[in-house]
CSV table of N, CA and C in Angstrom, one decimal:
chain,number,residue,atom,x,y,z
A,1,UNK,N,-97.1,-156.3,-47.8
A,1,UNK,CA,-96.6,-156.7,-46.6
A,1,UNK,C,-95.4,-155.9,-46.2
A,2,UNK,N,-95.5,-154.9,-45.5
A,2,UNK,CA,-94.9,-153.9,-45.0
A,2,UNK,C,-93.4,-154.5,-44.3
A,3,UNK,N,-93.7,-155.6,-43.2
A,3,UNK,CA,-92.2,-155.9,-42.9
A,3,UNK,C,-91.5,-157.2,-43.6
A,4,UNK,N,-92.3,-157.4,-44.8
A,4,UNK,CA,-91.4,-158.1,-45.4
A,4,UNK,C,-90.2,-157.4,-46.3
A,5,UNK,N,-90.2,-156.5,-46.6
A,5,UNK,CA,-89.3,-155.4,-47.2
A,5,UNK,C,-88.1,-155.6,-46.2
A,6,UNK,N,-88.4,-155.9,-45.0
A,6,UNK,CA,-87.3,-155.2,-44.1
A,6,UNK,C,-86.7,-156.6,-44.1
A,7,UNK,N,-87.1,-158.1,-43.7
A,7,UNK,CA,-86.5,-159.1,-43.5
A,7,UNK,C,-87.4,-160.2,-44.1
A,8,UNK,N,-87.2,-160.2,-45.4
A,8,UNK,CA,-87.8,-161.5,-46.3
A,8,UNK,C,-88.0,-162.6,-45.8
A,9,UNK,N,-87.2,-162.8,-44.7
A,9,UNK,CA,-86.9,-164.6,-44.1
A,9,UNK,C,-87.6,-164.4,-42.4
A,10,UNK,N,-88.3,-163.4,-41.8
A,10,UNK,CA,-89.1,-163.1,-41.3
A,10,UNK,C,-90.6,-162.5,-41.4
A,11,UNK,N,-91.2,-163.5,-42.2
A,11,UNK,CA,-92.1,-162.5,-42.3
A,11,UNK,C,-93.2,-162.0,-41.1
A,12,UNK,N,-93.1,-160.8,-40.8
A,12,UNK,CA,-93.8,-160.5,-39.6
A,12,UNK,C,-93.7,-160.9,-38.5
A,13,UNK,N,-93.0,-161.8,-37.9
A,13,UNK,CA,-92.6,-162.4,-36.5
A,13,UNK,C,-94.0,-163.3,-36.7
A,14,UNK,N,-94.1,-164.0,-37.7
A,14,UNK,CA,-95.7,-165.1,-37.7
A,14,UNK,C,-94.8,-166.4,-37.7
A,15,UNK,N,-95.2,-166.8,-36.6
A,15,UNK,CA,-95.2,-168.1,-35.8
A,15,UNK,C,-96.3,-168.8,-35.0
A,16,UNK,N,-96.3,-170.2,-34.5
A,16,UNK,CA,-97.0,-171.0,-33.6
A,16,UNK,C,-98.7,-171.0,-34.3
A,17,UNK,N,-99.7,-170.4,-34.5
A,17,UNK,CA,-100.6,-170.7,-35.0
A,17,UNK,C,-101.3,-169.6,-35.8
A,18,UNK,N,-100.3,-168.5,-36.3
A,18,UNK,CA,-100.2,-167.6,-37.2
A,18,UNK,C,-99.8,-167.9,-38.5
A,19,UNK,N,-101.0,-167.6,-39.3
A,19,UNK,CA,-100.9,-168.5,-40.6
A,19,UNK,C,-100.2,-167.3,-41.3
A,20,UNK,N,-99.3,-167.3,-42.7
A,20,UNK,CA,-99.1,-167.0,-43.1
A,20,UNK,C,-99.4,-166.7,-44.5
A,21,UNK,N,-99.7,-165.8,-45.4
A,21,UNK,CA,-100.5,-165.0,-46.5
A,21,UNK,C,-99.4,-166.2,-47.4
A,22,UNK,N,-99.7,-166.1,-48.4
A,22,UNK,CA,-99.4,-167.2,-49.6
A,22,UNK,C,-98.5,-165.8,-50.1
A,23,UNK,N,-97.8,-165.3,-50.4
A,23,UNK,CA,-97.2,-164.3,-50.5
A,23,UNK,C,-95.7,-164.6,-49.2
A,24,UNK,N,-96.2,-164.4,-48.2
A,24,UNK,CA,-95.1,-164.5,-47.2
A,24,UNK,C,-94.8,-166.1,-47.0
A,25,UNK,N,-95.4,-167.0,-47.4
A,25,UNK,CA,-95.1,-168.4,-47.3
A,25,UNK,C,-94.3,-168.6,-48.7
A,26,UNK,N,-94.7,-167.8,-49.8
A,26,UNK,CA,-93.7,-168.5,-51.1
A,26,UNK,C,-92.1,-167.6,-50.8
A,27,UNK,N,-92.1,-166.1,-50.1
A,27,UNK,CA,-91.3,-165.7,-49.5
A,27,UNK,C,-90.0,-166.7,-48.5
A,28,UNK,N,-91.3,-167.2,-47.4
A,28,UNK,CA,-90.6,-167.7,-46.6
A,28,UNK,C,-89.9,-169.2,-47.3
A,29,UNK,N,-90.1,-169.5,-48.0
A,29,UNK,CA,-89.8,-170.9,-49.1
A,29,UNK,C,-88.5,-170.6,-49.9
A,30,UNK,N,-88.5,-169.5,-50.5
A,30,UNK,CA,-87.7,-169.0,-51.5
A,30,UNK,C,-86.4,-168.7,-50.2
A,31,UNK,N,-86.6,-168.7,-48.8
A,31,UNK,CA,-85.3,-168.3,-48.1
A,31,UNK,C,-84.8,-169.7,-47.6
A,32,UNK,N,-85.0,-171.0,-48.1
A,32,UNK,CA,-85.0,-172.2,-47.3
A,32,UNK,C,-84.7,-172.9,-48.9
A,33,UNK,N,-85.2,-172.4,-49.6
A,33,UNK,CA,-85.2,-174.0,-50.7
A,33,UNK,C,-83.9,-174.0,-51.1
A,34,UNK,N,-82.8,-173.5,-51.0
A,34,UNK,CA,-81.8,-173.6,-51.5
A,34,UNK,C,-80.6,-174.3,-50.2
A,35,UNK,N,-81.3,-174.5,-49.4
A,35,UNK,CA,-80.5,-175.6,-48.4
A,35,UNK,C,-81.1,-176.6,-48.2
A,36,UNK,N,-82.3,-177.1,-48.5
A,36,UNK,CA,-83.2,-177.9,-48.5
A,36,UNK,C,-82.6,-179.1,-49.4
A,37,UNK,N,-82.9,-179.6,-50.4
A,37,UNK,CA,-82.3,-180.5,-51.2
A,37,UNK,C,-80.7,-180.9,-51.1
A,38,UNK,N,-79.3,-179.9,-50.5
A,38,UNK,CA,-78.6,-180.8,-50.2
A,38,UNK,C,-78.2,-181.0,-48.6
A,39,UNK,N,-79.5,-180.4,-47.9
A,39,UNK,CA,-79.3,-181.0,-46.3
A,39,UNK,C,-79.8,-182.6,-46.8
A,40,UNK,N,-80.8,-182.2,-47.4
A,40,UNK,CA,-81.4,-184.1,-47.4
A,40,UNK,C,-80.7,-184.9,-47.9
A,41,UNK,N,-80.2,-184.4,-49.3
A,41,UNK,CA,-79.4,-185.2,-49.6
A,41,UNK,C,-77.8,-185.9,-48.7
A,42,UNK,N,-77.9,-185.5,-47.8
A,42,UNK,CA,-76.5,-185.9,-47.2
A,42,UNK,C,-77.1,-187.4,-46.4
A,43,UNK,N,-78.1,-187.8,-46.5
A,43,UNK,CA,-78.7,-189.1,-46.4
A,43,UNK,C,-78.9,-189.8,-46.6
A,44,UNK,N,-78.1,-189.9,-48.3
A,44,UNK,CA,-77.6,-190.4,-49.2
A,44,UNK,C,-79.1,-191.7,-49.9
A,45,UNK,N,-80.7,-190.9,-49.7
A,45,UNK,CA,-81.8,-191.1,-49.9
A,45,UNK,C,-81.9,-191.1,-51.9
A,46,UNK,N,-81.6,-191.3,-52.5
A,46,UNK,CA,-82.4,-191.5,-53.7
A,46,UNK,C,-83.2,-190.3,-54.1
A,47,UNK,N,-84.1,-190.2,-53.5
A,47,UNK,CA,-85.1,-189.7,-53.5
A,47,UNK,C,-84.9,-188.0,-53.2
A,48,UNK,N,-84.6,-188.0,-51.8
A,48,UNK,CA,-84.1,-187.0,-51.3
A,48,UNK,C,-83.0,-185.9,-52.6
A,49,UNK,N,-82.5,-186.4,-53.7
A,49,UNK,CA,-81.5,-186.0,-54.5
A,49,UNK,C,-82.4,-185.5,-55.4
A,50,UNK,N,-83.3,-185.7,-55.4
A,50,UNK,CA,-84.1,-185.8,-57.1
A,50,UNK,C,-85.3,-185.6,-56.9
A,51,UNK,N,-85.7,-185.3,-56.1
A,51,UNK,CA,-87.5,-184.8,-56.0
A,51,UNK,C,-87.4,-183.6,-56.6
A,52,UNK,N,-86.6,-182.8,-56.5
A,52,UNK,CA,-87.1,-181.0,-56.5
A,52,UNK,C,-86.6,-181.2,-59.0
A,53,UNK,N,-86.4,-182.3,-58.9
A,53,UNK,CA,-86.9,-182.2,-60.7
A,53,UNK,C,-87.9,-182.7,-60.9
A,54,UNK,N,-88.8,-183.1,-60.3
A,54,UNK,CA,-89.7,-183.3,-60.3
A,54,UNK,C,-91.0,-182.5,-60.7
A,55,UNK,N,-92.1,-182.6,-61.1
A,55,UNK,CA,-93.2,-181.3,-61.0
A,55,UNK,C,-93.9,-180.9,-59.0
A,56,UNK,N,-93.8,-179.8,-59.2
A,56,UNK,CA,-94.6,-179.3,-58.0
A,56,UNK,C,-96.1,-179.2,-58.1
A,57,UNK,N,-96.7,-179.9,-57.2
A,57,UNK,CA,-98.5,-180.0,-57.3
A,57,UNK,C,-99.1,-179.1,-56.5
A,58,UNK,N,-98.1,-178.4,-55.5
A,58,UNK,CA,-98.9,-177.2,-55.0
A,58,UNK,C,-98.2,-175.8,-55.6
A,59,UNK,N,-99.0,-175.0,-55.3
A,59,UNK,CA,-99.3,-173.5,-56.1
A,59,UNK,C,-98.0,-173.1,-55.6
A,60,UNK,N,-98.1,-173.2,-53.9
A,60,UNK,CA,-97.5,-172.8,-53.2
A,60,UNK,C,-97.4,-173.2,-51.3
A,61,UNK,N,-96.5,-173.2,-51.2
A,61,UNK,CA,-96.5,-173.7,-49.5
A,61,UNK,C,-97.3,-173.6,-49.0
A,62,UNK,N,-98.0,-174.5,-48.3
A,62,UNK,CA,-99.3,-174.7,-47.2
A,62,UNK,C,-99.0,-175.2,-45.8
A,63,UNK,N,-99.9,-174.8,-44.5
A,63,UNK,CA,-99.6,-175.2,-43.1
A,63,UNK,C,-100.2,-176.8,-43.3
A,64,UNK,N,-99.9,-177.5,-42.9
A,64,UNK,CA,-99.9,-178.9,-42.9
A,64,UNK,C,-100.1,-179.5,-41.2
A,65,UNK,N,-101.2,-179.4,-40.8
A,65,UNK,CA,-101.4,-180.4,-39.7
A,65,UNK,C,-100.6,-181.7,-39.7
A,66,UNK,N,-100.9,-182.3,-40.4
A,66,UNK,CA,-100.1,-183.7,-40.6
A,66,UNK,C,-99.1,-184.2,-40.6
A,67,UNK,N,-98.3,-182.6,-40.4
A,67,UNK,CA,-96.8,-182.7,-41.0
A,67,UNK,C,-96.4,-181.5,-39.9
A,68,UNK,N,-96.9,-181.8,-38.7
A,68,UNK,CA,-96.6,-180.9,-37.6
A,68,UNK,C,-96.9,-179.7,-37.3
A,69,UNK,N,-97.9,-178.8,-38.8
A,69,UNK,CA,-97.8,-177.2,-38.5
A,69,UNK,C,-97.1,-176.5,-39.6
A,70,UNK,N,-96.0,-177.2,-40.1
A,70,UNK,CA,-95.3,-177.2,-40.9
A,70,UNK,C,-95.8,-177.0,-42.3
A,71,UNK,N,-95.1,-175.9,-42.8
A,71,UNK,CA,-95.8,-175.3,-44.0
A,71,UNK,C,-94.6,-176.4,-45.3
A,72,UNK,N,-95.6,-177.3,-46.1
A,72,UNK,CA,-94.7,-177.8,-46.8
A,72,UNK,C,-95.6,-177.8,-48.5
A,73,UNK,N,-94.4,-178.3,-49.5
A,73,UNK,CA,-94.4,-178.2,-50.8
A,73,UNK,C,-94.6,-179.8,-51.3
A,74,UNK,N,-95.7,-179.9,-52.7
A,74,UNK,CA,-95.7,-181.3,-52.8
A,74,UNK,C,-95.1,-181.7,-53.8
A,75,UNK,N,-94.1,-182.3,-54.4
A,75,UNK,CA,-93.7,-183.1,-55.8
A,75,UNK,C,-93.9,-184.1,-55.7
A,76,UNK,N,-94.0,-184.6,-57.1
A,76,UNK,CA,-94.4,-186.3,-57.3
A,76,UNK,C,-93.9,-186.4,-58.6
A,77,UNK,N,-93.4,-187.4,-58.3
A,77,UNK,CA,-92.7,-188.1,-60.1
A,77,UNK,C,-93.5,-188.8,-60.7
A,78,UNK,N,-93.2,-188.8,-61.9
A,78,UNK,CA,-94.1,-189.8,-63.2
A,78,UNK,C,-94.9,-190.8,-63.1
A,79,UNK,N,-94.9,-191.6,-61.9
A,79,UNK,CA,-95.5,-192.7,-61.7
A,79,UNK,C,-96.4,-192.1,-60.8
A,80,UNK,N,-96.6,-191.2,-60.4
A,80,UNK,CA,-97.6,-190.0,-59.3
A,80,UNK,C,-98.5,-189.4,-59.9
A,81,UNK,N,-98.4,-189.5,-61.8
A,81,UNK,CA,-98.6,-187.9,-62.0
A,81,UNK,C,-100.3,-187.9,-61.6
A,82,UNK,N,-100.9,-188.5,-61.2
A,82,UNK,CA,-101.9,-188.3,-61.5
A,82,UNK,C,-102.4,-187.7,-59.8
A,83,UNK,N,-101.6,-187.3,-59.2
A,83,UNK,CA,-101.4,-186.6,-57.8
A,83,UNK,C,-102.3,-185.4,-57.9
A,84,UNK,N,-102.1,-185.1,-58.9
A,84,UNK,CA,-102.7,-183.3,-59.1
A,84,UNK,C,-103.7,-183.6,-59.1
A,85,UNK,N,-104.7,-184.7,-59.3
A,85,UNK,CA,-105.8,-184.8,-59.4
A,85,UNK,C,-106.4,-184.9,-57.9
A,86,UNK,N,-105.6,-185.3,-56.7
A,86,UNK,CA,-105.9,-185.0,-55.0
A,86,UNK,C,-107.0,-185.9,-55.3
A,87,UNK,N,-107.9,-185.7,-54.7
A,87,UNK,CA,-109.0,-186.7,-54.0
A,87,UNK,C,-109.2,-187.6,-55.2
A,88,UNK,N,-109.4,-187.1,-56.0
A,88,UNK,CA,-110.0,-187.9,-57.6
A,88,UNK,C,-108.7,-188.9,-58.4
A,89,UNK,N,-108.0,-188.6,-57.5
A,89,UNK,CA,-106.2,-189.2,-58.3
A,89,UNK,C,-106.5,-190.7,-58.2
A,90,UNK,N,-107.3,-191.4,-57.4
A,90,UNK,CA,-107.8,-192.4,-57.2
A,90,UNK,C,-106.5,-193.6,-57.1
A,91,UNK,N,-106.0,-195.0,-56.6
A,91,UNK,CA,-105.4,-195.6,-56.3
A,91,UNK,C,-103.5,-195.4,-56.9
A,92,UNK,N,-102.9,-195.4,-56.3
A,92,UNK,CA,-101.5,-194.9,-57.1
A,92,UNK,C,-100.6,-196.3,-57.2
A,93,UNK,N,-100.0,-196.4,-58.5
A,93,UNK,CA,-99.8,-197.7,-59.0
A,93,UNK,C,-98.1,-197.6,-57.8
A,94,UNK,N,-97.8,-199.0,-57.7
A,94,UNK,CA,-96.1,-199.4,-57.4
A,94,UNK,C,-95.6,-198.4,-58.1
A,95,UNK,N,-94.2,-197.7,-57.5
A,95,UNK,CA,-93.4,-196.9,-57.8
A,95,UNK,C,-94.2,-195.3,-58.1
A,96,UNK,N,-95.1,-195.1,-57.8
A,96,UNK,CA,-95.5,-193.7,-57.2
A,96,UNK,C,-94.6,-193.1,-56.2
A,97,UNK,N,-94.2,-192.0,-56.5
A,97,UNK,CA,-93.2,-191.4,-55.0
A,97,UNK,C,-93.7,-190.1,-54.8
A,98,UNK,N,-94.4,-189.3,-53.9
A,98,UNK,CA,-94.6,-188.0,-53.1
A,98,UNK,C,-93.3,-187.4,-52.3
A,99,UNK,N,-93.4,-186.6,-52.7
A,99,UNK,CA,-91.8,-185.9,-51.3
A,99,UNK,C,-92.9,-184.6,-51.3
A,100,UNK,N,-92.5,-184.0,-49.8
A,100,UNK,CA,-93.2,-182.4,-49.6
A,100,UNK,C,-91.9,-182.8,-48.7
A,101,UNK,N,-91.1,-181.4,-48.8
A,101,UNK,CA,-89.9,-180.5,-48.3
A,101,UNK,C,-91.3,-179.7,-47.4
A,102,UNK,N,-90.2,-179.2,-46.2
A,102,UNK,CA,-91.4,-178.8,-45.2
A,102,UNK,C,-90.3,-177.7,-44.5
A,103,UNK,N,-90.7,-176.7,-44.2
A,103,UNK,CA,-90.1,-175.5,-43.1
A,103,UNK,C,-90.7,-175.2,-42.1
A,104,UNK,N,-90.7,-174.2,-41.0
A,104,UNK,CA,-91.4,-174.0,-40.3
A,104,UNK,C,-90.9,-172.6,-39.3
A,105,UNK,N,-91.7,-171.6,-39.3
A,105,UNK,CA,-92.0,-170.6,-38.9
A,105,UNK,C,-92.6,-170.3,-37.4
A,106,UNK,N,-90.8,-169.7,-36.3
A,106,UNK,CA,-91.3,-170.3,-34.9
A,106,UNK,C,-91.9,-168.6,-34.5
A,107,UNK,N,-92.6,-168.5,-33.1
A,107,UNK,CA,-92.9,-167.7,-32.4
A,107,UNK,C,-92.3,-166.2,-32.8
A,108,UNK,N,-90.8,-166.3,-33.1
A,108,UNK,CA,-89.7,-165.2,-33.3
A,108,UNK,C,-90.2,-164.6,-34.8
A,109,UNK,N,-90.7,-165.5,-35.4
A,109,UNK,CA,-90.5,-165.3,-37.1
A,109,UNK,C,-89.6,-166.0,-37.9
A,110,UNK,N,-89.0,-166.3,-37.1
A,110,UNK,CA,-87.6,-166.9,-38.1
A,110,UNK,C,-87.9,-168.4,-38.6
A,111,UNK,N,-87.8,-168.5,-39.8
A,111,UNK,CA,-87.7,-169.7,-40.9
A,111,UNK,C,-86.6,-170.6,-40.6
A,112,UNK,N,-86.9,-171.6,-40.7
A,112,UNK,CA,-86.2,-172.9,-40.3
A,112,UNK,C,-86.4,-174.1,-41.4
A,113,UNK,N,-85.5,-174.6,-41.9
A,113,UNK,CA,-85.7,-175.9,-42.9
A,113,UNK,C,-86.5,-176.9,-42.0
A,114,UNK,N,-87.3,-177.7,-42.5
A,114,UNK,CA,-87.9,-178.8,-42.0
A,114,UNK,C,-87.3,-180.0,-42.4
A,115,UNK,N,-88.5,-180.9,-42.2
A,115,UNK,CA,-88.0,-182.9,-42.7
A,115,UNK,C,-88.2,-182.8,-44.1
A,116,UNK,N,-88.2,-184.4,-44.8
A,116,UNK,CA,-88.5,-184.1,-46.1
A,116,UNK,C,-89.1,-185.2,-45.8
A,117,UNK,N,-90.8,-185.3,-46.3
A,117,UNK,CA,-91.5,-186.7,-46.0
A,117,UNK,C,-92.1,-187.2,-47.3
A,118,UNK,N,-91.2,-188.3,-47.4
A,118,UNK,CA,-91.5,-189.3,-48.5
A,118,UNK,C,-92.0,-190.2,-48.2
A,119,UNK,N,-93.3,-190.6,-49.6
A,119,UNK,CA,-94.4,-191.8,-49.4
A,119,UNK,C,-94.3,-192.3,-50.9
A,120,UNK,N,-93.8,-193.8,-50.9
A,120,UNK,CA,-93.5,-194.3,-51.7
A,120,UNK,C,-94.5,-195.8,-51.7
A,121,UNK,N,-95.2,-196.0,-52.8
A,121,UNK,CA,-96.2,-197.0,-53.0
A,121,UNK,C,-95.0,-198.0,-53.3
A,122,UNK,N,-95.3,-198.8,-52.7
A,122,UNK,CA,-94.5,-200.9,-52.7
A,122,UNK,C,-95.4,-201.2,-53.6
A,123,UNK,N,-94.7,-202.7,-53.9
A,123,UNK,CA,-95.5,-203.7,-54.4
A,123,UNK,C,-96.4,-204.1,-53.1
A,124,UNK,N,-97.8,-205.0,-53.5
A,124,UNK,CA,-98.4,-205.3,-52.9
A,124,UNK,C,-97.9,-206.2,-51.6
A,125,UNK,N,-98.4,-206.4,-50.6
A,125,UNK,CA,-97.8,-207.2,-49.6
A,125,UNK,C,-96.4,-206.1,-48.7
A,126,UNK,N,-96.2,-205.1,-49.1
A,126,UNK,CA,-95.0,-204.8,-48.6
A,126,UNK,C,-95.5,-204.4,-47.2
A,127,UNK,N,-96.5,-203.8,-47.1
A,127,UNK,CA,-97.0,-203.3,-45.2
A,127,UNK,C,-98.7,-203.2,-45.3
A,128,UNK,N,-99.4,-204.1,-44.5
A,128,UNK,CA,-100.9,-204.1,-45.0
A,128,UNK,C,-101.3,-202.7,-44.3
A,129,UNK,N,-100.4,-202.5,-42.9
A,129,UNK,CA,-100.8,-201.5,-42.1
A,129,UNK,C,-101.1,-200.2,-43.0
A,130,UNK,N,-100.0,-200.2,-44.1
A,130,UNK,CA,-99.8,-198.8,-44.7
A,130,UNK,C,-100.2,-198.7,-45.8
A,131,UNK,N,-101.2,-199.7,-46.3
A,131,UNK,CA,-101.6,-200.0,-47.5
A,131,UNK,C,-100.5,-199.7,-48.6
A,132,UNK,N,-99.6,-200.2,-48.0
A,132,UNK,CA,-98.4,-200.7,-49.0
A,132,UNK,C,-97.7,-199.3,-49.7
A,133,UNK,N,-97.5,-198.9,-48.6
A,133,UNK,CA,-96.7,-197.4,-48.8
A,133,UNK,C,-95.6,-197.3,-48.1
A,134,UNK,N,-94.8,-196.7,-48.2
A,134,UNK,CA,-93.0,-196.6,-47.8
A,134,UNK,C,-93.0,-195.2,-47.3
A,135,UNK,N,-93.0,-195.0,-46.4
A,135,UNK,CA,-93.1,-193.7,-45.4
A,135,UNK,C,-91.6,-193.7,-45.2
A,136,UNK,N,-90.9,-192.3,-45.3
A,136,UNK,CA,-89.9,-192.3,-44.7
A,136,UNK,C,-89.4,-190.6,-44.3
A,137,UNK,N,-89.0,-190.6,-43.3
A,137,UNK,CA,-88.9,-189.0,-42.9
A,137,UNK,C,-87.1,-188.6,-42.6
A,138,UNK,N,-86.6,-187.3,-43.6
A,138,UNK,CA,-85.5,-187.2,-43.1
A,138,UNK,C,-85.3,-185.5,-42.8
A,139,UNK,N,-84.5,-186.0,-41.3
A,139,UNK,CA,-84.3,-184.5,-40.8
A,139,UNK,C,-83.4,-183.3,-41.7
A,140,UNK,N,-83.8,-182.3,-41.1
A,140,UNK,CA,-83.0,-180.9,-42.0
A,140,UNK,C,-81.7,-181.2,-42.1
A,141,UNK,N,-80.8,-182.5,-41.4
A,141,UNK,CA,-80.0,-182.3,-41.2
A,141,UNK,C,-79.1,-183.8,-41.8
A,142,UNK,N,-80.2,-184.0,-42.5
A,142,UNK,CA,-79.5,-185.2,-43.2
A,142,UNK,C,-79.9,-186.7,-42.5
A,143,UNK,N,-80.3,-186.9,-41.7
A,143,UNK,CA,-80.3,-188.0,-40.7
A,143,UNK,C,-81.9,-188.5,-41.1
A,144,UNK,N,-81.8,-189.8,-41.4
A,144,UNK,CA,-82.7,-190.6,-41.4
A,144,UNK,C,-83.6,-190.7,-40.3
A,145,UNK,N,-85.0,-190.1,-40.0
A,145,UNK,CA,-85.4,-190.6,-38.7
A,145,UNK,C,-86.4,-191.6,-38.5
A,146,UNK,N,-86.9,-192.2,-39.8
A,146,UNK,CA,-87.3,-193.6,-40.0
A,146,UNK,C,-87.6,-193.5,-41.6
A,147,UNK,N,-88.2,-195.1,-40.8
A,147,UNK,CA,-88.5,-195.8,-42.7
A,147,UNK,C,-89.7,-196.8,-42.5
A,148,UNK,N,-90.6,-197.3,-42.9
A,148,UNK,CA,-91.6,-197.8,-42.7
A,148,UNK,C,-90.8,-199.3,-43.1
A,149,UNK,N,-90.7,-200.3,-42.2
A,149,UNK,CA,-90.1,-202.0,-42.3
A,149,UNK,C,-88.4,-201.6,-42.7
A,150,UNK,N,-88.3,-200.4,-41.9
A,150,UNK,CA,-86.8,-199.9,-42.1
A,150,UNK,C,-86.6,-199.5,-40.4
A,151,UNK,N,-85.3,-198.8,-40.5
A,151,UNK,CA,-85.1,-197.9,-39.2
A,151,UNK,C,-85.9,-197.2,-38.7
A,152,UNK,N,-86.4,-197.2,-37.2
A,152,UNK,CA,-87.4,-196.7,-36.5
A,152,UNK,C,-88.1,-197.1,-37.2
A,153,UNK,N,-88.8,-198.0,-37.6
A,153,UNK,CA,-90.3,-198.5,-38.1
A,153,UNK,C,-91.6,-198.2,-37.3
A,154,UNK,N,-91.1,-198.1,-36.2
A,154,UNK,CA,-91.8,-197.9,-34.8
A,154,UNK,C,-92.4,-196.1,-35.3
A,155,UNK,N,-91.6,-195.3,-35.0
A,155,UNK,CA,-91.8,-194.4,-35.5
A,155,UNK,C,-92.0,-193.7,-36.4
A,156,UNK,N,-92.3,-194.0,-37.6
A,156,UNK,CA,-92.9,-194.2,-38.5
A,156,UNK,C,-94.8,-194.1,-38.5
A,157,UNK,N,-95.0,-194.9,-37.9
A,157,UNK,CA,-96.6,-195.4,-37.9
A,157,UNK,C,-97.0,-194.0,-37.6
A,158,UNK,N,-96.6,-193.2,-37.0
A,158,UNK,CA,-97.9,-192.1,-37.2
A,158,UNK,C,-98.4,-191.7,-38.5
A,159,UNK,N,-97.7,-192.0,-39.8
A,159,UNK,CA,-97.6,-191.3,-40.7
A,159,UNK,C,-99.2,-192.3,-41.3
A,160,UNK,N,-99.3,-193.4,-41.2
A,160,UNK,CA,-100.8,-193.9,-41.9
A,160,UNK,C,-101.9,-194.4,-40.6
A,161,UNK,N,-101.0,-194.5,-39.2
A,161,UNK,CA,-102.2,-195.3,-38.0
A,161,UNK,C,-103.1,-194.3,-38.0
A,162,UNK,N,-103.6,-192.8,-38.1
A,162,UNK,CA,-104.7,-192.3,-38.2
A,162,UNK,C,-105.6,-192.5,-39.6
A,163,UNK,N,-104.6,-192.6,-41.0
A,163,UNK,CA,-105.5,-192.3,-41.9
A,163,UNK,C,-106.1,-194.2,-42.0
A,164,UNK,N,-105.6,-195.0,-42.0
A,164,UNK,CA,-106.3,-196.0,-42.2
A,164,UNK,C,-106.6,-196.8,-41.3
A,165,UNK,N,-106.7,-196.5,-39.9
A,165,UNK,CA,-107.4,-196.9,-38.9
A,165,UNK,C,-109.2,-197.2,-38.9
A,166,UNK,N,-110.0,-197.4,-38.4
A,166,UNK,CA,-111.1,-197.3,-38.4
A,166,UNK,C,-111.3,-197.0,-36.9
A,167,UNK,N,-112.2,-196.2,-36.9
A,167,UNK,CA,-112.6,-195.8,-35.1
A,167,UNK,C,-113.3,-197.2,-34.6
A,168,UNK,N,-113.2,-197.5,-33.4
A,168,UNK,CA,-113.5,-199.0,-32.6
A,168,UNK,C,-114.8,-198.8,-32.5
């Protein structure tokens, strides 16, 4: 990758629906992860503080439809671990917690820190909508921008109304 030499935190002016080579995505990661965990943390999230000791389940940053386009990383703590297994991981017990830290790569090239979207399994009864998961999303910039039966609850729901919906 010829102009990553020249600007590591641009790679190639790839933005908007220009995917990026797993190479220029663990690039463009390595220029973000070190502001990442204490923008979040200024949200004073739990979670947000202490994911990144956690194990990482992906290899390496991926574009993520679900998560806007946004190329993000997965960790999951001890009560997760069986995450790595993806489709086969089969039901995840109370106190399972997922975080993917997420960046994103505009038109220009230039890398930008993203949200940090945490899915945390409740005890049973906590949201039937969400099959009893704790969604919560916090901006690059520290700010809470919901919580599932928390702030903006409302906004929230995009995070499970597609996956456990049923078409009419």
């Amino acid at each position: 990758n010829p102009c990553a030499a020249k600007n590591p935190c641009n790679p190639c002016a790839a933005g908007g629906s220009v995917e990026l080579t797993d190479a220029e995505a663990a690039t463009a990661y390595d220029c973000v992860i070190g502001k990442l965990r204490p923008a979040y943390a200024k949200s004073g999230d739990e979670v947000a503080a202490r994911y990144r000791d956690w194990p990482r389940y992906s290899r390496v940053a991926y574009q993520s439809a679900t998560h806007g386009g946004r190329y993000v990383q997965n960790y999951a703590n001890d009560a997760a671990r069986a995450y790595g297994a993806f489709e086969d991981a089969g039901p995840m017990p109370a106190g399972a917690i997922i975080a993917k830290d997420s960046f994103a790569v505009d038109g220009n090239g230039s890398v930008s820190s993203g949200p940090l979207f945490v899915m945390q399994k409740m005890p049973a009864g906590f949201n039937g909508d969400s099959r009893d998961w704790k969604y919560t999303m916090i901006m690059p910039d520290g700010t809470v921008f919901g919580v599932t039966n928390g702030k903006n609850a409302a906004g929230m729901q995009f995070c499970y109304c597609l996956l456990y919906t049923s078409p009419s």
